[in-house]
Coordinates of C-alpha atoms in Angstrom, one line a residue:
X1 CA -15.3 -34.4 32.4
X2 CA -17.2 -32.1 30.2
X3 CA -20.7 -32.5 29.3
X4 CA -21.8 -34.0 26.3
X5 CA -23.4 -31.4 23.7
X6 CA -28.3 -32.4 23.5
X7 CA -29.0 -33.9 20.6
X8 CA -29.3 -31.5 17.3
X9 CA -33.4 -32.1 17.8
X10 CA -33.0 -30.2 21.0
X11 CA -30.4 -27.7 20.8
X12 CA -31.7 -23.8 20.3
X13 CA -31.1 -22.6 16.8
X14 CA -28.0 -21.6 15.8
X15 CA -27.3 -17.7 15.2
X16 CA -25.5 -16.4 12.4
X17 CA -23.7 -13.0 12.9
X18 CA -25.5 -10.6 11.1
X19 CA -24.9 -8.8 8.2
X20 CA -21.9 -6.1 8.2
X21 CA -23.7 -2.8 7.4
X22 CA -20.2 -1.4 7.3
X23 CA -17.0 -2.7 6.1
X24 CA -14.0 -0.1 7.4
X25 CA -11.0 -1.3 4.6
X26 CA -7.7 0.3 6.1
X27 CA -4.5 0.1 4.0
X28 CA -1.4 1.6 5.9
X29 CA 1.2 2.7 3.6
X30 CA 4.2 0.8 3.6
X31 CA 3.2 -1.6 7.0
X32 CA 5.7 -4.3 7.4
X33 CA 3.7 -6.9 9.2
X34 CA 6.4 -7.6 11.9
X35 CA 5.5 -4.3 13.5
X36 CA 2.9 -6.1 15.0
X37 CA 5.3 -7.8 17.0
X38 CA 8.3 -5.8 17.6
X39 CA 6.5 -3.2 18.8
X40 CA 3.9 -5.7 20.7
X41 CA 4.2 -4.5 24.0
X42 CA 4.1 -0.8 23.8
X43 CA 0.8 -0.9 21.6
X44 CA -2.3 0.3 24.0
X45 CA -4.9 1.6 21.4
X46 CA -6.3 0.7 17.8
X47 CA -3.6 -1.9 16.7
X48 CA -3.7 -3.6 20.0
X49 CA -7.4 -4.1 19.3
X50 CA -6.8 -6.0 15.9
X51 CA -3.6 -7.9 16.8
X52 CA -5.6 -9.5 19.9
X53 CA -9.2 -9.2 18.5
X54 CA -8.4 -10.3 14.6
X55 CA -8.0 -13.3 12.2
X56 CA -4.3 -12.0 12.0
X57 CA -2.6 -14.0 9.1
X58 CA 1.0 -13.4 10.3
X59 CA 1.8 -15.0 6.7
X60 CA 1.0 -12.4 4.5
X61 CA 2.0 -11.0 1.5
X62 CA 1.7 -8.5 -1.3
X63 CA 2.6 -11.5 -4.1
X64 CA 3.7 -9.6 -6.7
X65 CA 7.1 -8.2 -8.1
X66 CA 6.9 -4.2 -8.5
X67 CA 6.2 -3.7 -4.2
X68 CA 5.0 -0.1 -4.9
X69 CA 1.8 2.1 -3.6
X70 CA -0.4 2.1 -7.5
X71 CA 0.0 -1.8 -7.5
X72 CA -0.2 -2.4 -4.0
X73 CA -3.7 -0.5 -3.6
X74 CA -4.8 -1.5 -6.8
X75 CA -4.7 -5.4 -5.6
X76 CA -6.2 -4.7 -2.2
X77 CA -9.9 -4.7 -3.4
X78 CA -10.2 -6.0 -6.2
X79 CA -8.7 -9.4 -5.8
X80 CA -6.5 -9.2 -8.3
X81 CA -2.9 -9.1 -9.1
X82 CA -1.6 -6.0 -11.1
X83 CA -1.5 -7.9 -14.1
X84 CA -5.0 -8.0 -14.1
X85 CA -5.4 -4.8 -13.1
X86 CA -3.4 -2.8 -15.6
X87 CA -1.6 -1.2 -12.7
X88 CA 1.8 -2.0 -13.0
X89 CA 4.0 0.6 -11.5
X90 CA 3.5 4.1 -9.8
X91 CA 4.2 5.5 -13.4
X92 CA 1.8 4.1 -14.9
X93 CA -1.1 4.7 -11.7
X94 CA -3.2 7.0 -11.6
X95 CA -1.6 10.7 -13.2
X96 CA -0.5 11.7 -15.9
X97 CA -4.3 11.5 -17.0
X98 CA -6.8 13.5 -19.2
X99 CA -10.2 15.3 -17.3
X100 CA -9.5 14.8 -14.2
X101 CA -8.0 18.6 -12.7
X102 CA -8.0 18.9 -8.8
X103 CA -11.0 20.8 -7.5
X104 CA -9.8 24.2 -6.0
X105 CA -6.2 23.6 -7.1
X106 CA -4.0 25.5 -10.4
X107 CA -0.6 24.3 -8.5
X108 CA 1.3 21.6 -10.6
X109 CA 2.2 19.6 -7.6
X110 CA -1.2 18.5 -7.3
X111 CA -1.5 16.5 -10.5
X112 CA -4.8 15.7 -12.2
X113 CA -5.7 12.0 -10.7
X114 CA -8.2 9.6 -12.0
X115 CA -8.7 6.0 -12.0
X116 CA -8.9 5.4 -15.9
X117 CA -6.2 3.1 -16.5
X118 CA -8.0 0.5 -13.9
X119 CA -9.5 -3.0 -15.3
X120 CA -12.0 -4.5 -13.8
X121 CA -14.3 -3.9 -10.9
X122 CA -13.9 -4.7 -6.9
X123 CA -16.1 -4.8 -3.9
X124 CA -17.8 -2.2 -3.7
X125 CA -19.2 -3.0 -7.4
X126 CA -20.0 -5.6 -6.0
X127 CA -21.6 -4.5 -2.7
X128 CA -23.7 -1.7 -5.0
X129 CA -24.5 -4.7 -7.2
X130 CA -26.3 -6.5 -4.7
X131 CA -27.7 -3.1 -3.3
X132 CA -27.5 0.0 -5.8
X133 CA -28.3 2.0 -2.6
X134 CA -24.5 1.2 -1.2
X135 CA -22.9 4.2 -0.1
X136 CA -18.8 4.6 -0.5
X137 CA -16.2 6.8 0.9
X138 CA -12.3 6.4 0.2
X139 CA -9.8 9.3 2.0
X140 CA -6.1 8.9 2.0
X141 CA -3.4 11.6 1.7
X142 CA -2.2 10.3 -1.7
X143 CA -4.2 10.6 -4.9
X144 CA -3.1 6.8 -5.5
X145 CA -4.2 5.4 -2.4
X146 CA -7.6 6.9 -2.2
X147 CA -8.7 5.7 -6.1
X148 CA -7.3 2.6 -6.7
X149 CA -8.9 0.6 -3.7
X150 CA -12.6 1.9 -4.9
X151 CA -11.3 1.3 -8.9
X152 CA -13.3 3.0 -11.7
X153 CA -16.5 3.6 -9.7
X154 CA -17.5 7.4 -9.5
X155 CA -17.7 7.9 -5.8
X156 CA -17.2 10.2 -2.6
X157 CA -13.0 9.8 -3.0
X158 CA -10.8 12.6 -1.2
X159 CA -7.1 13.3 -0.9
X160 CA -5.2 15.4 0.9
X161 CA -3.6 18.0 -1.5
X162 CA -0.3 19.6 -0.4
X163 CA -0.7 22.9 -1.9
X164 CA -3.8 23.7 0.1
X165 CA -3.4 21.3 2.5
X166 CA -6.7 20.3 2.0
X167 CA -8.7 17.4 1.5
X168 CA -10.2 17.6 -1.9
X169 CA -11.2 15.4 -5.1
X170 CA -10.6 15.7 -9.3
X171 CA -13.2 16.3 -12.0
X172 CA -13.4 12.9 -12.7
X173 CA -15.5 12.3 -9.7
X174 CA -17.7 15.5 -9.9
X175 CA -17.2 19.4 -10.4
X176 CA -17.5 20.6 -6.7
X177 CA -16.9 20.1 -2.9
X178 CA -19.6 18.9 -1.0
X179 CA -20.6 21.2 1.5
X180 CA -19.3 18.6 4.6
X181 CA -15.8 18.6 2.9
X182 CA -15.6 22.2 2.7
X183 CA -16.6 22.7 6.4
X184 CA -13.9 20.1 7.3
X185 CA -11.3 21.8 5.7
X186 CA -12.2 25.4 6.9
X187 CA -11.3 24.2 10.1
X188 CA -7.6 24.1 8.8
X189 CA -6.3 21.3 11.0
X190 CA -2.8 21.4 9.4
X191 CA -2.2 24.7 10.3
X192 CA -3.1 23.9 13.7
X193 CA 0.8 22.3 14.2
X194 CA 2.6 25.5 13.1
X195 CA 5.5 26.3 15.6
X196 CA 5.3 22.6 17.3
X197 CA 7.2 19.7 17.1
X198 CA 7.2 16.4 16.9
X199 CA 8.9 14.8 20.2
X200 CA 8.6 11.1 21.4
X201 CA 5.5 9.6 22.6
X202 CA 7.2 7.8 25.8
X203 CA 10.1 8.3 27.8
X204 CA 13.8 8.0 25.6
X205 CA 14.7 5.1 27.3
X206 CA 11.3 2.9 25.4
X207 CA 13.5 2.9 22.2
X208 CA 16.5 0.8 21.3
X209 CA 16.9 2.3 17.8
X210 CA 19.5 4.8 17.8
X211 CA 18.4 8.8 17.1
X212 CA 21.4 10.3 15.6
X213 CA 21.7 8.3 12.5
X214 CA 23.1 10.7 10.2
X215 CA 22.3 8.9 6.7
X216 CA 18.8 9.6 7.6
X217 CA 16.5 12.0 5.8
X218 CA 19.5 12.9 3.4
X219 CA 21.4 14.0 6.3
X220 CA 18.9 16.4 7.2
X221 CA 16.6 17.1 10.8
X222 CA 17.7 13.4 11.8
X223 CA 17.1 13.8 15.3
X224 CA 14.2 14.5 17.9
X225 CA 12.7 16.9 18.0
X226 CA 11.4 17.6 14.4
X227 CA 10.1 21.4 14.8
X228 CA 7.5 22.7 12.5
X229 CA 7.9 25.6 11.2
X230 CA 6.1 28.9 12.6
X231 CA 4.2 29.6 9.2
X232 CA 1.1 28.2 9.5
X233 CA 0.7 27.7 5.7
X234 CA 4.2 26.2 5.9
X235 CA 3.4 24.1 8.8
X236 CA 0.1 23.0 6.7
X237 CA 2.3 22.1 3.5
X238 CA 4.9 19.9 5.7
X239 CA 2.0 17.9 7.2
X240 CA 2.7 15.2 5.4
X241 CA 6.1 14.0 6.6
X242 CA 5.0 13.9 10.4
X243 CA 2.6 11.7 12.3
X244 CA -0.4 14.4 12.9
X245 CA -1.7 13.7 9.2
X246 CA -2.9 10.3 9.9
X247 CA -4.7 11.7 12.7
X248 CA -6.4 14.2 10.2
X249 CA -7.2 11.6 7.8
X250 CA -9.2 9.5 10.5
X251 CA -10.8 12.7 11.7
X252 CA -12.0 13.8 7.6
X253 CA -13.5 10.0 7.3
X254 CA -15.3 9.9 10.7
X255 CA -16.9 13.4 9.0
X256 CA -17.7 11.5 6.4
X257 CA -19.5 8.7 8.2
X258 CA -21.4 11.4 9.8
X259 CA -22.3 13.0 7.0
X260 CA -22.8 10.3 4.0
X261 CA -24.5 8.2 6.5
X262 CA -22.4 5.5 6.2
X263 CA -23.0 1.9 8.0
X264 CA -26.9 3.5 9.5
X265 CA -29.1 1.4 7.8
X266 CA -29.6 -2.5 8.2
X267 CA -31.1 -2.6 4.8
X268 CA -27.5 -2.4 2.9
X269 CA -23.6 -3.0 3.4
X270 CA -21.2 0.5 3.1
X271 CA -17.7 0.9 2.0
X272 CA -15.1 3.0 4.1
X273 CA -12.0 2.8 2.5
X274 CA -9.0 4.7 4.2
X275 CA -5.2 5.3 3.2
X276 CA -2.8 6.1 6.0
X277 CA 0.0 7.0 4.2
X278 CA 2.0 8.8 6.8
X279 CA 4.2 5.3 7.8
X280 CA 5.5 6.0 4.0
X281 CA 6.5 9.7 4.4
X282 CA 8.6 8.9 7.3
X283 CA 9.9 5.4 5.6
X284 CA 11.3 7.1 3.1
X285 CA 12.7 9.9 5.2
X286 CA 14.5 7.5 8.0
X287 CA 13.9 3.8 7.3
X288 CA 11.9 0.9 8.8
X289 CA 14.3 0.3 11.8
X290 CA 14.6 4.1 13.1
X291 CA 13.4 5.7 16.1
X292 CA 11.0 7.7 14.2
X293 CA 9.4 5.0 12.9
X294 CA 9.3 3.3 16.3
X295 CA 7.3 6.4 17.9
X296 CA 5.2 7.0 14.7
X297 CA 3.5 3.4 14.7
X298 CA 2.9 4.0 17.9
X299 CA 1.1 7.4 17.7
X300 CA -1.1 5.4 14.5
X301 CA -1.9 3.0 17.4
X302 CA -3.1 5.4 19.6
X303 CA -4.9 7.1 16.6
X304 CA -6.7 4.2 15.7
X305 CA -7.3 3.6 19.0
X306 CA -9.3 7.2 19.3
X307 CA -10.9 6.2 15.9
X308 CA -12.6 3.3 16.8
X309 CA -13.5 4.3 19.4
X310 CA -15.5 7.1 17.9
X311 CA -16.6 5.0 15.6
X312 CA -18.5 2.5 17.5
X313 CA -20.3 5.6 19.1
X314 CA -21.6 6.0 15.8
X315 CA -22.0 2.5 14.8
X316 CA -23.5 -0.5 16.3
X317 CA -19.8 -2.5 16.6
X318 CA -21.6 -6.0 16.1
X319 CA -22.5 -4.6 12.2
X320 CA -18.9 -3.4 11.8
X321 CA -15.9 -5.2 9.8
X322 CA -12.8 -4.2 10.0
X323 CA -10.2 -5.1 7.6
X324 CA -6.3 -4.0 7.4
X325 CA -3.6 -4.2 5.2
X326 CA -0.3 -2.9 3.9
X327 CA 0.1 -1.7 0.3
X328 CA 3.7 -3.1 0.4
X329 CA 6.9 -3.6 2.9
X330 CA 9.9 -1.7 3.3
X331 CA 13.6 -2.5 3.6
X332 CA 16.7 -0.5 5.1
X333 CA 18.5 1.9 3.6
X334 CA 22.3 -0.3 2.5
X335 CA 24.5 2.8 4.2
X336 CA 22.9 1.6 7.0
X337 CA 23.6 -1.2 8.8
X338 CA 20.5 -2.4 10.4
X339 CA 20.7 -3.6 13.9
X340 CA 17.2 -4.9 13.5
X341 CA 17.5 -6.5 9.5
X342 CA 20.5 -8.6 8.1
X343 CA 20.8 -5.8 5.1
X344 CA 24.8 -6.2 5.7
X345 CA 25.8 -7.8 1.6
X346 CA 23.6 -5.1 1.0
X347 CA 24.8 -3.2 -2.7
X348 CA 23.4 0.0 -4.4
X349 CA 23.7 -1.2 -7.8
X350 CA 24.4 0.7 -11.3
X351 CA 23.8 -1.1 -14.7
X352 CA 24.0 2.6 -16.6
X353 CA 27.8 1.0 -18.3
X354 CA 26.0 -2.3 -19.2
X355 CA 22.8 -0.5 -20.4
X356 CA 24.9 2.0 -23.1
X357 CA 26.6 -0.9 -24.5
X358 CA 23.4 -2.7 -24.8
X359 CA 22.0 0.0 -26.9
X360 CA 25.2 0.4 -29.0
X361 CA 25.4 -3.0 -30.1
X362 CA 21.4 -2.6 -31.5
X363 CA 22.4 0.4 -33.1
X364 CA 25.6 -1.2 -34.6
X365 CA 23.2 -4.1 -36.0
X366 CA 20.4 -1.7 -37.5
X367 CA 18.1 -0.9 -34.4
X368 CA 16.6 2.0 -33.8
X369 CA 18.8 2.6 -29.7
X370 CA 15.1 3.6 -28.6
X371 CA 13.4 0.1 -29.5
X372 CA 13.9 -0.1 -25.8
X373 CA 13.3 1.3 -22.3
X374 CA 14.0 0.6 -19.0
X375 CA 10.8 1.3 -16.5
X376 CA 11.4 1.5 -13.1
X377 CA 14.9 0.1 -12.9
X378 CA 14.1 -3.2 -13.2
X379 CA 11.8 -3.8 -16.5
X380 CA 13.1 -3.7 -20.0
X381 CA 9.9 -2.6 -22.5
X382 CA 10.2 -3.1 -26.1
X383 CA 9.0 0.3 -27.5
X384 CA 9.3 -0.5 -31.1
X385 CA 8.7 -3.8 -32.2
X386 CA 8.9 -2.7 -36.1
X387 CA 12.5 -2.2 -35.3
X388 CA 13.8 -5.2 -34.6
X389 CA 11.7 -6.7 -37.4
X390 CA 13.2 -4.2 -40.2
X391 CA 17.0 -5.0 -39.2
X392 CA 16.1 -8.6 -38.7
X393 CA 17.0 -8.9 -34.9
X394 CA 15.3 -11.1 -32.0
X395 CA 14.2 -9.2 -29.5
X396 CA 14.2 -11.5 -26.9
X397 CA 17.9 -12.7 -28.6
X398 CA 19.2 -9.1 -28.0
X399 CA 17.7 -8.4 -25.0
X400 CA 19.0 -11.6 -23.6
X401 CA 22.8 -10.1 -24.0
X402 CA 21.8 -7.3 -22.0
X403 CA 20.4 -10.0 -19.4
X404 CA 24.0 -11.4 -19.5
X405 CA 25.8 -8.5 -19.0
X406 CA 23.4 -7.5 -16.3
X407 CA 23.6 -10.3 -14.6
X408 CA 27.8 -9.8 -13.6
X409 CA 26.6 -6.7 -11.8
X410 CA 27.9 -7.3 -7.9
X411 CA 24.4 -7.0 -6.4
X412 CA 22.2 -8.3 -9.3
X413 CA 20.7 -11.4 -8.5
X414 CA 18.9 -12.7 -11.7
X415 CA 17.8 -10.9 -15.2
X416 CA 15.4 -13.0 -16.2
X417 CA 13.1 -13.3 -20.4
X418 CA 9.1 -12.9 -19.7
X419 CA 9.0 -15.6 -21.6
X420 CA 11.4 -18.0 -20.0
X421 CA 9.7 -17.1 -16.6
X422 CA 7.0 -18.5 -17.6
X423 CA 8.2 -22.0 -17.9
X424 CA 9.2 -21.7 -13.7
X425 CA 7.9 -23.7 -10.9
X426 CA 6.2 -20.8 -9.8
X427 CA 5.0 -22.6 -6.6
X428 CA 8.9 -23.3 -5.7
X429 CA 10.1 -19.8 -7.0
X430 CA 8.6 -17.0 -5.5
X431 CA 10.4 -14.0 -7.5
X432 CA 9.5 -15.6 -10.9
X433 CA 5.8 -15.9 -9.4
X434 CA 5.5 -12.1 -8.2
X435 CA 6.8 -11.1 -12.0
X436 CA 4.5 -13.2 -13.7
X437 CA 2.0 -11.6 -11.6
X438 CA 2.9 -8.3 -12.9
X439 CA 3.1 -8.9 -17.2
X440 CA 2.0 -11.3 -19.1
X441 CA 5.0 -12.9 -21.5
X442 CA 4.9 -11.9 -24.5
X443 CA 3.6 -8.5 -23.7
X444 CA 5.9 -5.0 -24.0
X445 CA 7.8 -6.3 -20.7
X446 CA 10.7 -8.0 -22.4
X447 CA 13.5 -8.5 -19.4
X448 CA 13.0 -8.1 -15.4
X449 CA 16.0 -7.6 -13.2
X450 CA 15.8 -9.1 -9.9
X451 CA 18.2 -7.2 -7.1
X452 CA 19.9 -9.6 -4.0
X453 CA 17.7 -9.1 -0.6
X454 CA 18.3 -5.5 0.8
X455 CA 20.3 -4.1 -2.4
X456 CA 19.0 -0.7 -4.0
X457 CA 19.1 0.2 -7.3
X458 CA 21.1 3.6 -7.1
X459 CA 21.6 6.5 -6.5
X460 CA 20.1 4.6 -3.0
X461 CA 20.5 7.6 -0.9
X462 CA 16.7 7.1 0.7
X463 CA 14.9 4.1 2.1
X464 CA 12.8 2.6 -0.1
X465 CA 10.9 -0.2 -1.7
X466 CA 9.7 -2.4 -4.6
X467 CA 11.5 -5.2 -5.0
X468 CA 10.0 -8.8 -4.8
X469 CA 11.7 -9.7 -2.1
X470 CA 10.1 -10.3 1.2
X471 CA 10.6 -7.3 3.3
X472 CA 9.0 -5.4 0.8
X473 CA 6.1 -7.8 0.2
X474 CA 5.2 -9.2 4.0
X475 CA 2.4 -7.2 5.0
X476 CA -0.1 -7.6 7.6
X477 CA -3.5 -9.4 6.3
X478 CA -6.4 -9.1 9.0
X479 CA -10.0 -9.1 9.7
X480 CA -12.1 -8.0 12.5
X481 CA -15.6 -8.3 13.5
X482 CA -18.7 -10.5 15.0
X483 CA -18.7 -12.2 11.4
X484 CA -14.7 -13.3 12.0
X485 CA -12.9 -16.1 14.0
X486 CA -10.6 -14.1 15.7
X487 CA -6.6 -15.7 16.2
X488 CA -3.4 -16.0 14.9
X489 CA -3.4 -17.9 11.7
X490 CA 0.2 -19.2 9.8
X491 CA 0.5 -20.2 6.4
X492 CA 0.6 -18.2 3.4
X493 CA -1.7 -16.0 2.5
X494 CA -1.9 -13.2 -0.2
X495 CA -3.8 -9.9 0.2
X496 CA -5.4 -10.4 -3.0
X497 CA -7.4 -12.7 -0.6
X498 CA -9.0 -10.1 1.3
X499 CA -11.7 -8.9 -1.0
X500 CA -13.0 -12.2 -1.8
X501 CA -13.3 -12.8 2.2
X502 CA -14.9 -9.4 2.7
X503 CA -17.3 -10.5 0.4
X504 CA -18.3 -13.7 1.4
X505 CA -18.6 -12.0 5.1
X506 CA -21.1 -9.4 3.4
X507 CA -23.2 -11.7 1.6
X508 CA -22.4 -10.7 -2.3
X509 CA -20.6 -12.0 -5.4
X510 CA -17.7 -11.0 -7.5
X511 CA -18.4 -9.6 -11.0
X512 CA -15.6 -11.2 -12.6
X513 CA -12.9 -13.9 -12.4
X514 CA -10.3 -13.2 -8.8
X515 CA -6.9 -14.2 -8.3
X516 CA -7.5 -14.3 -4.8
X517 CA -9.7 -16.6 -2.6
X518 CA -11.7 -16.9 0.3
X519 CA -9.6 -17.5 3.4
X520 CA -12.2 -19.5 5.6
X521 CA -10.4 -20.1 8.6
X522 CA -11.4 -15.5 9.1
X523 CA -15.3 -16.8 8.9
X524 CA -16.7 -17.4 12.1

């Protein structure tokens, strides 16, 4: 029989963890949360860590419709859903912006980048609101993912840049490398892989998924090995469609540690933010249920694995939080059919026919045809409201004739009014929630187009994401630390509920009004 617990008068005080002086926030690009488990037993390194050492919410989602990179990162600190952010889509992210040219770069590929069209703040205003001597880095190999996590905040922010293959930074954020980024990227690790290859980590006979698939990667290089090419500045370029560049990534931020100082003093709490966005690259290339993804989250295990442990060389682990995310899912490519996901009634759907009638008829009754737009796919935008007001036409009545016609598409599941959305049980309906957490009704966003589970809109010749569904919203939401209560938590869980926890666990307060909340069971 156990012992009975003294008496509070006489037991010792009780110990709070301290402080984190360093909170490591890790987004990997398009992580579907059951890689945790499907690849459980062959995970040795840095994901084995968190999946036994985390508060691992194996419920966990990116809750809102448009599953793409901008929106994804844009929620992860800030707490907020994209319709609170302003970032909507991948179009409408981060590019496409004024004063804000790449540092070292005249190629057009590397298009200026800058966080402009951002609302609001996230936690590292807040952390530097508590402590104006915080001290932030954010690395990824996109543009996207390095800004959006940090928001509008002028900090140390790096991407890799393909045309140099180099890590660099825009004019937004300042006017010149600092001296620890140009020694980094002297050391031209890119070029390092020229005349390699990529082969498998473990013996053939660890993978079930089949290697010669040949719908993958457009029918191109679909089997192992992958060779690099010989050219070093080729070889540099490529970098980002094979595994190596994750490895780089973790390698520029431990530099940066190192050299900003990051996490050394007691006296405040530091931001590492960090993008891996090779698990995207080779997504789109081969799909969530090849062999190349197989081998490639295991390599990012044994990467992390490295990482950490360098990192808690450098930093007392007991100050340390980790957190980790995915910026959104990933479902199989329809020519496929996945051995691993039921994608079998999966379509690759066309509503070009439906969509030129549509704009006849407005034309027919006095509408200017470009009164309209279709964003992504899936989103009909009212461009010219005048229009319809000067022939006399509802919008939402004419719109709602393309909904119907949409809507006898073989593979369209609903076409659904902003505005009738809005009236849903969005606690019972989860596709009319993730919408309404993208536009506000009554807003440009007229018409959304739902898809059925698996289907792609076409020409659906690459693996992809972005629907609501759940394969392309269930992403791994963990935290790990002295501050959290490590195990396996169920029940859902959003990511917009990270921040909020990483900030209770640090000590500060929002600036604003969050979507999200604390999760408490992750507080020890």
């Amino acid at each position: 029989m156990a012992s009975s617990p003294p008496p509070a008068a006489q037991r010792g005080p009780l110990v709070a963890s301290p402080r984190p002086t360093l909170i490591v926030f890790i987004t990997v690009d398009q992580m579907r949360s059951d890689y945790f488990q499907r690849f459980d037993k062959q995970l040795t390194g840095g994901l084995r860590r968190l999946f036994d050492s985390s508060a691992f919410f194996v419920d966990g989602y990116q809750d809102h419709a448009i599953t793409e990179t901008a929106p994804g990162h844009s929620a992860t600190m800030s707490g907020r859903f994209p319709v609170h952010t302003g970032i909507t889509m991948n179009s409408k992210g981060v590019n496409g912006v004024p004063d804000a040219a790449i540092i070292g770069s005249s190629d057009p590929s590397d298009a200026p980048a800058s966080p402009v069209r951002f609302q609001g703040t996230t936690l590292t205003d807040w952390l530097a609101a508590a402590n104006p001597a915080t001290r932030v880095l954010s690395v990824s190999r996109k543009d996207r993912g390095a800004i959006l996590p940090i928001g509008r905040s002028k900090r140390d922010v790096y991407w890799w840049t393909a045309s140099n293959a180099t890590f660099s930074t825009s004019r937004y954020y300042r006017d010149s490398l600092p001296p620890w980024v140009q020694r980094f990227n002297a050391r031209q690790l890119g070029q390092q892989h020229a005349g390699k290859a990529w082969t498998l980590l473990l013996p053939e006979n660890a993978y079930p998924e089949p290697d010669s698939v040949p719908a993958e990667n457009r029918g191109a290089n679909f089997t192992f090995p992958h060779l690099v090419s010989v050219d070093s500045q080729t070889a540099a370029r490529s970098a980002g469609a094979f595994p190596w560049l994750d490895e780089i990534t973790l390698q520029f931020a431990l530099d940066g540690v190192n050299a900003l100082g990051l996490g050394d003093s007691p006296a405040r709490a530091d931001m590492l933010a960090i993008s891996l966005s090779t698990t995207d690259a080779i997504g789109h290339a081969y799909g969530p249920d090849s062999r190349e993804m197989h081998d490639h989250i295991l390599r990012l295990d044994r990467y992390l694995g490295v990482f950490f442990d360098s990192l808690f060389k450098l930093r007392d682990g007991r100050r340390v939080v980790v957190a980790l995310t995915g910026d959104h899912g990933m479902s199989p490519l329809p020519a496929i059919k996945s051995t691993i996901y039921p994608n079998h009634d999966a379509k690759v759907v066309s509503i070009t026919r439906e969509w030129r009638a549509f704009r006849a008829r407005l034309v027919a009754a006095g509408v200017d045809s470009t009164a309209v737009a279709i964003e992504d796919n899936a989103v009909v935008v009212e461009t010219k409201p005048e229009a319809f007001t000067h022939a006399g036409v509802r919008a939402d009545s004419a719109i709602e004739s393309f909904a119907r016609d949409a809507r006898r598409v073989d593979g369209v599941l609903r076409a659904d009014l902003l505005t009738e959305l809005a009236k849903d049980d969005t606690t019972r309906d989860a596709i009319a929630r993730r919408w309404l957490h993208m536009f506000v009704p009554g807003g440009d966003a007229r018409l959304v187009i739902t898809l059925t589970p698996y289907s792609y809109w076409a020409p659906g010749n690459s693996p992809t994401h972005g629907s609501p569904h759940d394969d392309d919203a269930h992403v791994p939401v963990l935290f790990f630390g002295d501050g959290v209560k490590a195990g396996h938590y169920t029940g859902f869980v959003r990511v917009v509920d990270m921040a909020p926890t990483l900030a209770a666990i640090a000590g500060v307060k929002p600036l604003e009004q969050l979507d999200g909340r604390m999760l408490t069971r992750a507080i020890r």
